[in-house]
């Protein structure tokens, strides 16, 4: 699988046209608008691809840890965020969920367009990693394409349902379209309005 993605990014620096396609631009904007807090301390984005979402997250976080299993994608992400202040974004070659930042606590974790490539055991490990490294008031975001994909072993609906079934996670936002699912969970069940003390 890693060789497949390496070849994709070596042949094309934007294989899914995440920069050009309105679908991708709109989906990214919806994801960013769904984040329950205006700013985060430390965000984690595995499977960062060419870094378009990474750059958006860096505008909302003090620091972003990004990773991808493809060295070519890692290099593209580093180039994409090169103009940001030093230390704002750290990018590493990493195969999630087996490789996960050790000892880190994140107040934002974004799993986008990658979980369907995992087998059942890996999906279990991904859920456990997310729960164990998510700060109490942090947000866990999942966003996945719902149509059939090549080499995918999980459906978007099944992936999101499995996270929704985790007792510690409280779903605080849900967006569903024919093409994709977008969900946000937190260990804290309070809504955005409740966090700010808004009453009727």
mmCIF file with all atom_site columns, C-alpha atoms in Angstrom:
data_model
loop_
_atom_site.group_PDB
_atom_site.id
_atom_site.type_symbol
_atom_site.label_atom_id
_atom_site.label_alt_id
_atom_site.label_comp_id
_atom_site.label_asym_id
_atom_site.label_entity_id
_atom_site.label_seq_id
_atom_site.pdbx_PDB_ins_code
_atom_site.Cartn_x
_atom_site.Cartn_y
_atom_site.Cartn_z
_atom_site.occupancy
_atom_site.B_iso_or_equiv
_atom_site.pdbx_formal_charge
_atom_site.auth_seq_id
_atom_site.auth_comp_id
_atom_site.auth_asym_id
_atom_site.auth_atom_id
_atom_site.pdbx_PDB_model_num
ATOM 1   C CA . UNK A 1 1   ? 0.000   0.000  0.000   1.00 0.00 ? 1   UNK A CA 1
ATOM 2   C CA . UNK A 1 2   ? 2.795   2.455  0.856   1.00 0.00 ? 2   UNK A CA 1
ATOM 3   C CA . UNK A 1 3   ? 4.421   1.818  -2.544  1.00 0.00 ? 3   UNK A CA 1
ATOM 4   C CA . UNK A 1 4   ? 1.104   2.599  -4.255  1.00 0.00 ? 4   UNK A CA 1
ATOM 5   C CA . UNK A 1 5   ? 0.771   5.987  -2.565  1.00 0.00 ? 5   UNK A CA 1
ATOM 6   C CA . UNK A 1 6   ? 4.447   6.758  -3.082  1.00 0.00 ? 6   UNK A CA 1
ATOM 7   C CA . UNK A 1 7   ? 4.021   6.240  -6.835  1.00 0.00 ? 7   UNK A CA 1
ATOM 8   C CA . UNK A 1 8   ? 0.869   8.381  -6.877  1.00 0.00 ? 8   UNK A CA 1
ATOM 9   C CA . UNK A 1 9   ? 2.622   11.362 -5.273  1.00 0.00 ? 9   UNK A CA 1
ATOM 10  C CA . UNK A 1 10  ? 5.781   10.926 -7.339  1.00 0.00 ? 10  UNK A CA 1
ATOM 11  C CA . UNK A 1 11  ? 3.725   11.068 -10.534 1.00 0.00 ? 11  UNK A CA 1
ATOM 12  C CA . UNK A 1 12  ? 1.379   13.890 -9.483  1.00 0.00 ? 12  UNK A CA 1
ATOM 13  C CA . UNK A 1 13  ? 1.728   16.364 -6.615  1.00 0.00 ? 13  UNK A CA 1
ATOM 14  C CA . UNK A 1 14  ? -2.075  16.602 -6.341  1.00 0.00 ? 14  UNK A CA 1
ATOM 15  C CA . UNK A 1 15  ? -3.467  13.190 -7.391  1.00 0.00 ? 15  UNK A CA 1
ATOM 16  C CA . UNK A 1 16  ? -6.975  13.858 -6.037  1.00 0.00 ? 16  UNK A CA 1
ATOM 17  C CA . UNK A 1 17  ? -7.004  17.520 -7.100  1.00 0.00 ? 17  UNK A CA 1
ATOM 18  C CA . UNK A 1 18  ? -7.621  18.726 -3.566  1.00 0.00 ? 18  UNK A CA 1
ATOM 19  C CA . UNK A 1 19  ? -6.460  22.210 -4.575  1.00 0.00 ? 19  UNK A CA 1
ATOM 20  C CA . UNK A 1 20  ? -8.487  22.612 -7.775  1.00 0.00 ? 20  UNK A CA 1
ATOM 21  C CA . UNK A 1 21  ? -11.763 20.751 -7.260  1.00 0.00 ? 21  UNK A CA 1
ATOM 22  C CA . UNK A 1 22  ? -14.642 22.712 -5.750  1.00 0.00 ? 22  UNK A CA 1
ATOM 23  C CA . UNK A 1 23  ? -15.812 19.482 -4.086  1.00 0.00 ? 23  UNK A CA 1
ATOM 24  C CA . UNK A 1 24  ? -12.526 19.250 -2.173  1.00 0.00 ? 24  UNK A CA 1
ATOM 25  C CA . UNK A 1 25  ? -12.379 22.969 -1.372  1.00 0.00 ? 25  UNK A CA 1
ATOM 26  C CA . UNK A 1 26  ? -15.946 22.937 -0.053  1.00 0.00 ? 26  UNK A CA 1
ATOM 27  C CA . UNK A 1 27  ? -15.408 19.754 1.980   1.00 0.00 ? 27  UNK A CA 1
ATOM 28  C CA . UNK A 1 28  ? -12.292 21.264 3.558   1.00 0.00 ? 28  UNK A CA 1
ATOM 29  C CA . UNK A 1 29  ? -14.202 24.459 4.403   1.00 0.00 ? 29  UNK A CA 1
ATOM 30  C CA . UNK A 1 30  ? -17.027 22.426 5.984   1.00 0.00 ? 30  UNK A CA 1
ATOM 31  C CA . UNK A 1 31  ? -14.522 20.463 8.048   1.00 0.00 ? 31  UNK A CA 1
ATOM 32  C CA . UNK A 1 32  ? -12.839 23.628 9.301   1.00 0.00 ? 32  UNK A CA 1
ATOM 33  C CA . UNK A 1 33  ? -16.216 25.238 10.073  1.00 0.00 ? 33  UNK A CA 1
ATOM 34  C CA . UNK A 1 34  ? -17.228 22.148 12.081  1.00 0.00 ? 34  UNK A CA 1
ATOM 35  C CA . UNK A 1 35  ? -14.350 22.494 14.537  1.00 0.00 ? 35  UNK A CA 1
ATOM 36  C CA . UNK A 1 36  ? -15.956 23.395 17.866  1.00 0.00 ? 36  UNK A CA 1
ATOM 37  C CA . UNK A 1 37  ? -13.176 25.723 19.064  1.00 0.00 ? 37  UNK A CA 1
ATOM 38  C CA . UNK A 1 38  ? -11.695 28.760 17.325  1.00 0.00 ? 38  UNK A CA 1
ATOM 39  C CA . UNK A 1 39  ? -8.132  27.753 18.194  1.00 0.00 ? 39  UNK A CA 1
ATOM 40  C CA . UNK A 1 40  ? -6.195  24.664 19.271  1.00 0.00 ? 40  UNK A CA 1
ATOM 41  C CA . UNK A 1 41  ? -2.885  24.072 20.980  1.00 0.00 ? 41  UNK A CA 1
ATOM 42  C CA . UNK A 1 42  ? -1.724  20.846 19.303  1.00 0.00 ? 42  UNK A CA 1
ATOM 43  C CA . UNK A 1 43  ? -3.384  19.169 16.304  1.00 0.00 ? 43  UNK A CA 1
ATOM 44  C CA . UNK A 1 44  ? -2.539  15.793 14.777  1.00 0.00 ? 44  UNK A CA 1
ATOM 45  C CA . UNK A 1 45  ? -3.278  14.926 11.151  1.00 0.00 ? 45  UNK A CA 1
ATOM 46  C CA . UNK A 1 46  ? -2.172  11.488 9.938   1.00 0.00 ? 46  UNK A CA 1
ATOM 47  C CA . UNK A 1 47  ? -2.358  10.778 6.198   1.00 0.00 ? 47  UNK A CA 1
ATOM 48  C CA . UNK A 1 48  ? -1.695  14.430 5.419   1.00 0.00 ? 48  UNK A CA 1
ATOM 49  C CA . UNK A 1 49  ? -1.232  13.894 1.669   1.00 0.00 ? 49  UNK A CA 1
ATOM 50  C CA . UNK A 1 50  ? 0.111   17.011 -0.035  1.00 0.00 ? 50  UNK A CA 1
ATOM 51  C CA . UNK A 1 51  ? -0.587  19.275 2.942   1.00 0.00 ? 51  UNK A CA 1
ATOM 52  C CA . UNK A 1 52  ? -3.611  21.322 1.871   1.00 0.00 ? 52  UNK A CA 1
ATOM 53  C CA . UNK A 1 53  ? -5.616  20.468 4.977   1.00 0.00 ? 53  UNK A CA 1
ATOM 54  C CA . UNK A 1 54  ? -2.436  20.702 7.063   1.00 0.00 ? 54  UNK A CA 1
ATOM 55  C CA . UNK A 1 55  ? -1.987  24.326 6.002   1.00 0.00 ? 55  UNK A CA 1
ATOM 56  C CA . UNK A 1 56  ? -5.608  25.104 6.933   1.00 0.00 ? 56  UNK A CA 1
ATOM 57  C CA . UNK A 1 57  ? -5.206  23.457 10.343  1.00 0.00 ? 57  UNK A CA 1
ATOM 58  C CA . UNK A 1 58  ? -2.021  25.434 10.974  1.00 0.00 ? 58  UNK A CA 1
ATOM 59  C CA . UNK A 1 59  ? -4.078  28.641 10.817  1.00 0.00 ? 59  UNK A CA 1
ATOM 60  C CA . UNK A 1 60  ? -6.159  27.359 13.753  1.00 0.00 ? 60  UNK A CA 1
ATOM 61  C CA . UNK A 1 61  ? -3.474  25.712 15.913  1.00 0.00 ? 61  UNK A CA 1
ATOM 62  C CA . UNK A 1 62  ? -0.287  26.662 17.732  1.00 0.00 ? 62  UNK A CA 1
ATOM 63  C CA . UNK A 1 63  ? 1.359   23.544 16.355  1.00 0.00 ? 63  UNK A CA 1
ATOM 64  C CA . UNK A 1 64  ? 0.392   20.728 13.998  1.00 0.00 ? 64  UNK A CA 1
ATOM 65  C CA . UNK A 1 65  ? 1.923   17.267 13.869  1.00 0.00 ? 65  UNK A CA 1
ATOM 66  C CA . UNK A 1 66  ? 1.301   15.781 10.422  1.00 0.00 ? 66  UNK A CA 1
ATOM 67  C CA . UNK A 1 67  ? 2.371   12.455 8.977   1.00 0.00 ? 67  UNK A CA 1
ATOM 68  C CA . UNK A 1 68  ? 1.994   10.227 5.945   1.00 0.00 ? 68  UNK A CA 1
ATOM 69  C CA . UNK A 1 69  ? 3.238   6.794  4.975   1.00 0.00 ? 69  UNK A CA 1
ATOM 70  C CA . UNK A 1 70  ? 4.523   8.164  1.645   1.00 0.00 ? 70  UNK A CA 1
ATOM 71  C CA . UNK A 1 71  ? 7.891   9.976  1.760   1.00 0.00 ? 71  UNK A CA 1
ATOM 72  C CA . UNK A 1 72  ? 6.833   11.889 -1.371  1.00 0.00 ? 72  UNK A CA 1
ATOM 73  C CA . UNK A 1 73  ? 3.676   13.145 0.379   1.00 0.00 ? 73  UNK A CA 1
ATOM 74  C CA . UNK A 1 74  ? 5.732   14.137 3.433   1.00 0.00 ? 74  UNK A CA 1
ATOM 75  C CA . UNK A 1 75  ? 8.021   16.218 1.230   1.00 0.00 ? 75  UNK A CA 1
ATOM 76  C CA . UNK A 1 76  ? 5.053   17.859 -0.519  1.00 0.00 ? 76  UNK A CA 1
ATOM 77  C CA . UNK A 1 77  ? 3.529   18.786 2.839   1.00 0.00 ? 77  UNK A CA 1
ATOM 78  C CA . UNK A 1 78  ? 6.823   20.248 4.037   1.00 0.00 ? 78  UNK A CA 1
ATOM 79  C CA . UNK A 1 79  ? 6.965   22.412 0.924   1.00 0.00 ? 79  UNK A CA 1
ATOM 80  C CA . UNK A 1 80  ? 3.318   23.457 1.353   1.00 0.00 ? 80  UNK A CA 1
ATOM 81  C CA . UNK A 1 81  ? 3.895   24.759 4.890   1.00 0.00 ? 81  UNK A CA 1
ATOM 82  C CA . UNK A 1 82  ? 7.433   26.061 4.361   1.00 0.00 ? 82  UNK A CA 1
ATOM 83  C CA . UNK A 1 83  ? 6.336   29.687 4.707   1.00 0.00 ? 83  UNK A CA 1
ATOM 84  C CA . UNK A 1 84  ? 4.848   29.219 8.177   1.00 0.00 ? 84  UNK A CA 1
ATOM 85  C CA . UNK A 1 85  ? 6.727   30.152 11.368  1.00 0.00 ? 85  UNK A CA 1
ATOM 86  C CA . UNK A 1 86  ? 9.368   27.625 12.423  1.00 0.00 ? 86  UNK A CA 1
ATOM 87  C CA . UNK A 1 87  ? 7.927   24.889 14.618  1.00 0.00 ? 87  UNK A CA 1
ATOM 88  C CA . UNK A 1 88  ? 4.317   25.499 13.627  1.00 0.00 ? 88  UNK A CA 1
ATOM 89  C CA . UNK A 1 89  ? 4.128   22.253 11.613  1.00 0.00 ? 89  UNK A CA 1
ATOM 90  C CA . UNK A 1 90  ? 6.136   19.060 12.092  1.00 0.00 ? 90  UNK A CA 1
ATOM 91  C CA . UNK A 1 91  ? 5.865   16.451 9.337   1.00 0.00 ? 91  UNK A CA 1
ATOM 92  C CA . UNK A 1 92  ? 7.068   12.853 9.609   1.00 0.00 ? 92  UNK A CA 1
ATOM 93  C CA . UNK A 1 93  ? 6.914   9.641  7.591   1.00 0.00 ? 93  UNK A CA 1
ATOM 94  C CA . UNK A 1 94  ? 4.708   7.377  9.667   1.00 0.00 ? 94  UNK A CA 1
ATOM 95  C CA . UNK A 1 95  ? 2.338   4.445  9.177   1.00 0.00 ? 95  UNK A CA 1
ATOM 96  C CA . UNK A 1 96  ? -0.736  4.934  11.353  1.00 0.00 ? 96  UNK A CA 1
ATOM 97  C CA . UNK A 1 97  ? -2.087  3.352  13.528  1.00 0.00 ? 97  UNK A CA 1
ATOM 98  C CA . UNK A 1 98  ? 0.914   1.140  14.297  1.00 0.00 ? 98  UNK A CA 1
ATOM 99  C CA . UNK A 1 99  ? 3.151   4.190  14.478  1.00 0.00 ? 99  UNK A CA 1
ATOM 100 C CA . UNK A 1 100 ? 1.658   6.955  16.610  1.00 0.00 ? 100 UNK A CA 1
ATOM 101 C CA . UNK A 1 101 ? 3.273   9.968  18.306  1.00 0.00 ? 101 UNK A CA 1
ATOM 102 C CA . UNK A 1 102 ? 4.484   8.628  21.644  1.00 0.00 ? 102 UNK A CA 1
ATOM 103 C CA . UNK A 1 103 ? 3.210   10.306 24.774  1.00 0.00 ? 103 UNK A CA 1
ATOM 104 C CA . UNK A 1 104 ? 1.480   13.132 22.920  1.00 0.00 ? 104 UNK A CA 1
ATOM 105 C CA . UNK A 1 105 ? -1.810  14.679 24.006  1.00 0.00 ? 105 UNK A CA 1
ATOM 106 C CA . UNK A 1 106 ? -3.743  16.406 21.239  1.00 0.00 ? 106 UNK A CA 1
ATOM 107 C CA . UNK A 1 107 ? -6.695  18.755 21.544  1.00 0.00 ? 107 UNK A CA 1
ATOM 108 C CA . UNK A 1 108 ? -7.487  18.152 17.853  1.00 0.00 ? 108 UNK A CA 1
ATOM 109 C CA . UNK A 1 109 ? -7.154  14.929 15.841  1.00 0.00 ? 109 UNK A CA 1
ATOM 110 C CA . UNK A 1 110 ? -8.261  14.843 12.202  1.00 0.00 ? 110 UNK A CA 1
ATOM 111 C CA . UNK A 1 111 ? -8.685  11.502 10.433  1.00 0.00 ? 111 UNK A CA 1
ATOM 112 C CA . UNK A 1 112 ? -9.508  12.334 6.823   1.00 0.00 ? 112 UNK A CA 1
ATOM 113 C CA . UNK A 1 113 ? -9.816  9.951  3.874   1.00 0.00 ? 113 UNK A CA 1
ATOM 114 C CA . UNK A 1 114 ? -7.602  7.200  5.286   1.00 0.00 ? 114 UNK A CA 1
ATOM 115 C CA . UNK A 1 115 ? -9.427  4.805  7.630   1.00 0.00 ? 115 UNK A CA 1
ATOM 116 C CA . UNK A 1 116 ? -10.998 2.733  4.852   1.00 0.00 ? 116 UNK A CA 1
ATOM 117 C CA . UNK A 1 117 ? -7.563  1.330  4.008   1.00 0.00 ? 117 UNK A CA 1
ATOM 118 C CA . UNK A 1 118 ? -7.276  -0.281 7.465   1.00 0.00 ? 118 UNK A CA 1
ATOM 119 C CA . UNK A 1 119 ? -8.233  -3.821 8.396   1.00 0.00 ? 119 UNK A CA 1
ATOM 120 C CA . UNK A 1 120 ? -10.456 -4.514 11.408  1.00 0.00 ? 120 UNK A CA 1
ATOM 121 C CA . UNK A 1 121 ? -7.565  -4.818 13.877  1.00 0.00 ? 121 UNK A CA 1
ATOM 122 C CA . UNK A 1 122 ? -5.977  -1.621 12.618  1.00 0.00 ? 122 UNK A CA 1
ATOM 123 C CA . UNK A 1 123 ? -9.290  0.233  12.864  1.00 0.00 ? 123 UNK A CA 1
ATOM 124 C CA . UNK A 1 124 ? -9.623  -0.962 16.468  1.00 0.00 ? 124 UNK A CA 1
ATOM 125 C CA . UNK A 1 125 ? -6.119  0.317  17.183  1.00 0.00 ? 125 UNK A CA 1
ATOM 126 C CA . UNK A 1 126 ? -6.876  3.653  15.493  1.00 0.00 ? 126 UNK A CA 1
ATOM 127 C CA . UNK A 1 127 ? -9.927  4.182  17.715  1.00 0.00 ? 127 UNK A CA 1
ATOM 128 C CA . UNK A 1 128 ? -7.962  3.315  20.835  1.00 0.00 ? 128 UNK A CA 1
ATOM 129 C CA . UNK A 1 129 ? -5.082  5.613  19.866  1.00 0.00 ? 129 UNK A CA 1
ATOM 130 C CA . UNK A 1 130 ? -7.466  8.501  19.238  1.00 0.00 ? 130 UNK A CA 1
ATOM 131 C CA . UNK A 1 131 ? -9.289  8.096  22.547  1.00 0.00 ? 131 UNK A CA 1
ATOM 132 C CA . UNK A 1 132 ? -6.075  7.627  24.546  1.00 0.00 ? 132 UNK A CA 1
ATOM 133 C CA . UNK A 1 133 ? -4.319  10.690 23.115  1.00 0.00 ? 133 UNK A CA 1
ATOM 134 C CA . UNK A 1 134 ? -7.287  13.089 22.933  1.00 0.00 ? 134 UNK A CA 1
ATOM 135 C CA . UNK A 1 135 ? -7.405  15.865 25.531  1.00 0.00 ? 135 UNK A CA 1
ATOM 136 C CA . UNK A 1 136 ? -10.578 16.063 27.626  1.00 0.00 ? 136 UNK A CA 1
ATOM 137 C CA . UNK A 1 137 ? -11.915 19.151 25.879  1.00 0.00 ? 137 UNK A CA 1
ATOM 138 C CA . UNK A 1 138 ? -10.396 18.239 22.514  1.00 0.00 ? 138 UNK A CA 1
ATOM 139 C CA . UNK A 1 139 ? -12.085 17.348 19.229  1.00 0.00 ? 139 UNK A CA 1
ATOM 140 C CA . UNK A 1 140 ? -11.786 14.215 17.105  1.00 0.00 ? 140 UNK A CA 1
ATOM 141 C CA . UNK A 1 141 ? -12.822 14.737 13.469  1.00 0.00 ? 141 UNK A CA 1
ATOM 142 C CA . UNK A 1 142 ? -13.460 12.064 10.849  1.00 0.00 ? 142 UNK A CA 1
ATOM 143 C CA . UNK A 1 143 ? -14.232 12.779 7.202   1.00 0.00 ? 143 UNK A CA 1
ATOM 144 C CA . UNK A 1 144 ? -14.545 10.057 4.547   1.00 0.00 ? 144 UNK A CA 1
ATOM 145 C CA . UNK A 1 145 ? -15.739 9.515  0.968   1.00 0.00 ? 145 UNK A CA 1
ATOM 146 C CA . UNK A 1 146 ? -18.856 7.322  0.854   1.00 0.00 ? 146 UNK A CA 1
ATOM 147 C CA . UNK A 1 147 ? -18.615 6.019  -2.708  1.00 0.00 ? 147 UNK A CA 1
ATOM 148 C CA . UNK A 1 148 ? -16.730 2.780  -3.538  1.00 0.00 ? 148 UNK A CA 1
ATOM 149 C CA . UNK A 1 149 ? -12.937 3.126  -3.626  1.00 0.00 ? 149 UNK A CA 1
ATOM 150 C CA . UNK A 1 150 ? -10.166 0.886  -4.900  1.00 0.00 ? 150 UNK A CA 1
ATOM 151 C CA . UNK A 1 151 ? -8.332  -1.160 -2.237  1.00 0.00 ? 151 UNK A CA 1
ATOM 152 C CA . UNK A 1 152 ? -10.654 -0.016 0.539   1.00 0.00 ? 152 UNK A CA 1
ATOM 153 C CA . UNK A 1 153 ? -11.567 -2.606 3.172   1.00 0.00 ? 153 UNK A CA 1
ATOM 154 C CA . UNK A 1 154 ? -13.974 -0.429 5.200   1.00 0.00 ? 154 UNK A CA 1
ATOM 155 C CA . UNK A 1 155 ? -16.917 1.777  4.259   1.00 0.00 ? 155 UNK A CA 1
ATOM 156 C CA . UNK A 1 156 ? -17.217 5.349  5.505   1.00 0.00 ? 156 UNK A CA 1
ATOM 157 C CA . UNK A 1 157 ? -20.527 4.542  7.197   1.00 0.00 ? 157 UNK A CA 1
ATOM 158 C CA . UNK A 1 158 ? -19.073 1.539  9.047   1.00 0.00 ? 158 UNK A CA 1
ATOM 159 C CA . UNK A 1 159 ? -15.984 3.493  10.130  1.00 0.00 ? 159 UNK A CA 1
ATOM 160 C CA . UNK A 1 160 ? -17.965 6.389  11.554  1.00 0.00 ? 160 UNK A CA 1
ATOM 161 C CA . UNK A 1 161 ? -20.490 4.065  13.207  1.00 0.00 ? 161 UNK A CA 1
ATOM 162 C CA . UNK A 1 162 ? -17.645 2.245  14.965  1.00 0.00 ? 162 UNK A CA 1
ATOM 163 C CA . UNK A 1 163 ? -16.362 5.531  16.434  1.00 0.00 ? 163 UNK A CA 1
ATOM 164 C CA . UNK A 1 164 ? -19.889 6.548  17.377  1.00 0.00 ? 164 UNK A CA 1
ATOM 165 C CA . UNK A 1 165 ? -20.159 3.329  19.406  1.00 0.00 ? 165 UNK A CA 1
ATOM 166 C CA . UNK A 1 166 ? -17.151 4.189  21.611  1.00 0.00 ? 166 UNK A CA 1
ATOM 167 C CA . UNK A 1 167 ? -18.641 4.938  25.076  1.00 0.00 ? 167 UNK A CA 1
ATOM 168 C CA . UNK A 1 168 ? -16.135 7.704  25.901  1.00 0.00 ? 168 UNK A CA 1
ATOM 169 C CA . UNK A 1 169 ? -16.855 9.664  22.723  1.00 0.00 ? 169 UNK A CA 1
ATOM 170 C CA . UNK A 1 170 ? -19.720 12.138 22.452  1.00 0.00 ? 170 UNK A CA 1
ATOM 171 C CA . UNK A 1 171 ? -20.716 13.165 18.940  1.00 0.00 ? 171 UNK A CA 1
ATOM 172 C CA . UNK A 1 172 ? -21.115 16.929 18.850  1.00 0.00 ? 172 UNK A CA 1
ATOM 173 C CA . UNK A 1 173 ? -21.427 17.513 15.091  1.00 0.00 ? 173 UNK A CA 1
ATOM 174 C CA . UNK A 1 174 ? -22.612 15.443 12.126  1.00 0.00 ? 174 UNK A CA 1
ATOM 175 C CA . UNK A 1 175 ? -22.767 16.292 8.435   1.00 0.00 ? 175 UNK A CA 1
ATOM 176 C CA . UNK A 1 176 ? -23.983 13.729 5.916   1.00 0.00 ? 176 UNK A CA 1
ATOM 177 C CA . UNK A 1 177 ? -24.111 13.907 2.128   1.00 0.00 ? 177 UNK A CA 1
ATOM 178 C CA . UNK A 1 178 ? -24.329 11.307 -0.611  1.00 0.00 ? 178 UNK A CA 1
ATOM 179 C CA . UNK A 1 179 ? -20.600 11.735 -1.227  1.00 0.00 ? 179 UNK A CA 1
ATOM 180 C CA . UNK A 1 180 ? -19.066 11.993 2.247   1.00 0.00 ? 180 UNK A CA 1
ATOM 181 C CA . UNK A 1 181 ? -19.534 11.808 5.998   1.00 0.00 ? 181 UNK A CA 1
ATOM 182 C CA . UNK A 1 182 ? -18.156 14.354 8.459   1.00 0.00 ? 182 UNK A CA 1
ATOM 183 C CA . UNK A 1 183 ? -18.373 13.783 12.221  1.00 0.00 ? 183 UNK A CA 1
ATOM 184 C CA . UNK A 1 184 ? -16.883 15.464 15.278  1.00 0.00 ? 184 UNK A CA 1
ATOM 185 C CA . UNK A 1 185 ? -16.592 13.809 18.692  1.00 0.00 ? 185 UNK A CA 1
ATOM 186 C CA . UNK A 1 186 ? -15.276 14.923 22.064  1.00 0.00 ? 186 UNK A CA 1
ATOM 187 C CA . UNK A 1 187 ? -14.726 13.341 25.457  1.00 0.00 ? 187 UNK A CA 1
ATOM 188 C CA . UNK A 1 188 ? -16.634 16.374 26.794  1.00 0.00 ? 188 UNK A CA 1
ATOM 189 C CA . UNK A 1 189 ? -20.361 16.125 25.906  1.00 0.00 ? 189 UNK A CA 1
ATOM 190 C CA . UNK A 1 190 ? -20.997 19.887 26.063  1.00 0.00 ? 190 UNK A CA 1
ATOM 191 C CA . UNK A 1 191 ? -21.960 21.710 22.869  1.00 0.00 ? 191 UNK A CA 1
ATOM 192 C CA . UNK A 1 192 ? -20.196 24.791 21.541  1.00 0.00 ? 192 UNK A CA 1
ATOM 193 C CA . UNK A 1 193 ? -22.919 27.016 23.042  1.00 0.00 ? 193 UNK A CA 1
ATOM 194 C CA . UNK A 1 194 ? -22.712 25.236 26.414  1.00 0.00 ? 194 UNK A CA 1
ATOM 195 C CA . UNK A 1 195 ? -18.946 25.759 26.491  1.00 0.00 ? 195 UNK A CA 1
ATOM 196 C CA . UNK A 1 196 ? -19.550 29.483 26.119  1.00 0.00 ? 196 UNK A CA 1
ATOM 197 C CA . UNK A 1 197 ? -22.374 29.570 28.663  1.00 0.00 ? 197 UNK A CA 1
ATOM 198 C CA . UNK A 1 198 ? -24.986 30.568 26.078  1.00 0.00 ? 198 UNK A CA 1
ATOM 199 C CA . UNK A 1 199 ? -28.588 30.246 27.268  1.00 0.00 ? 199 UNK A CA 1
ATOM 200 C CA . UNK A 1 200 ? -31.899 30.764 25.505  1.00 0.00 ? 200 UNK A CA 1
#
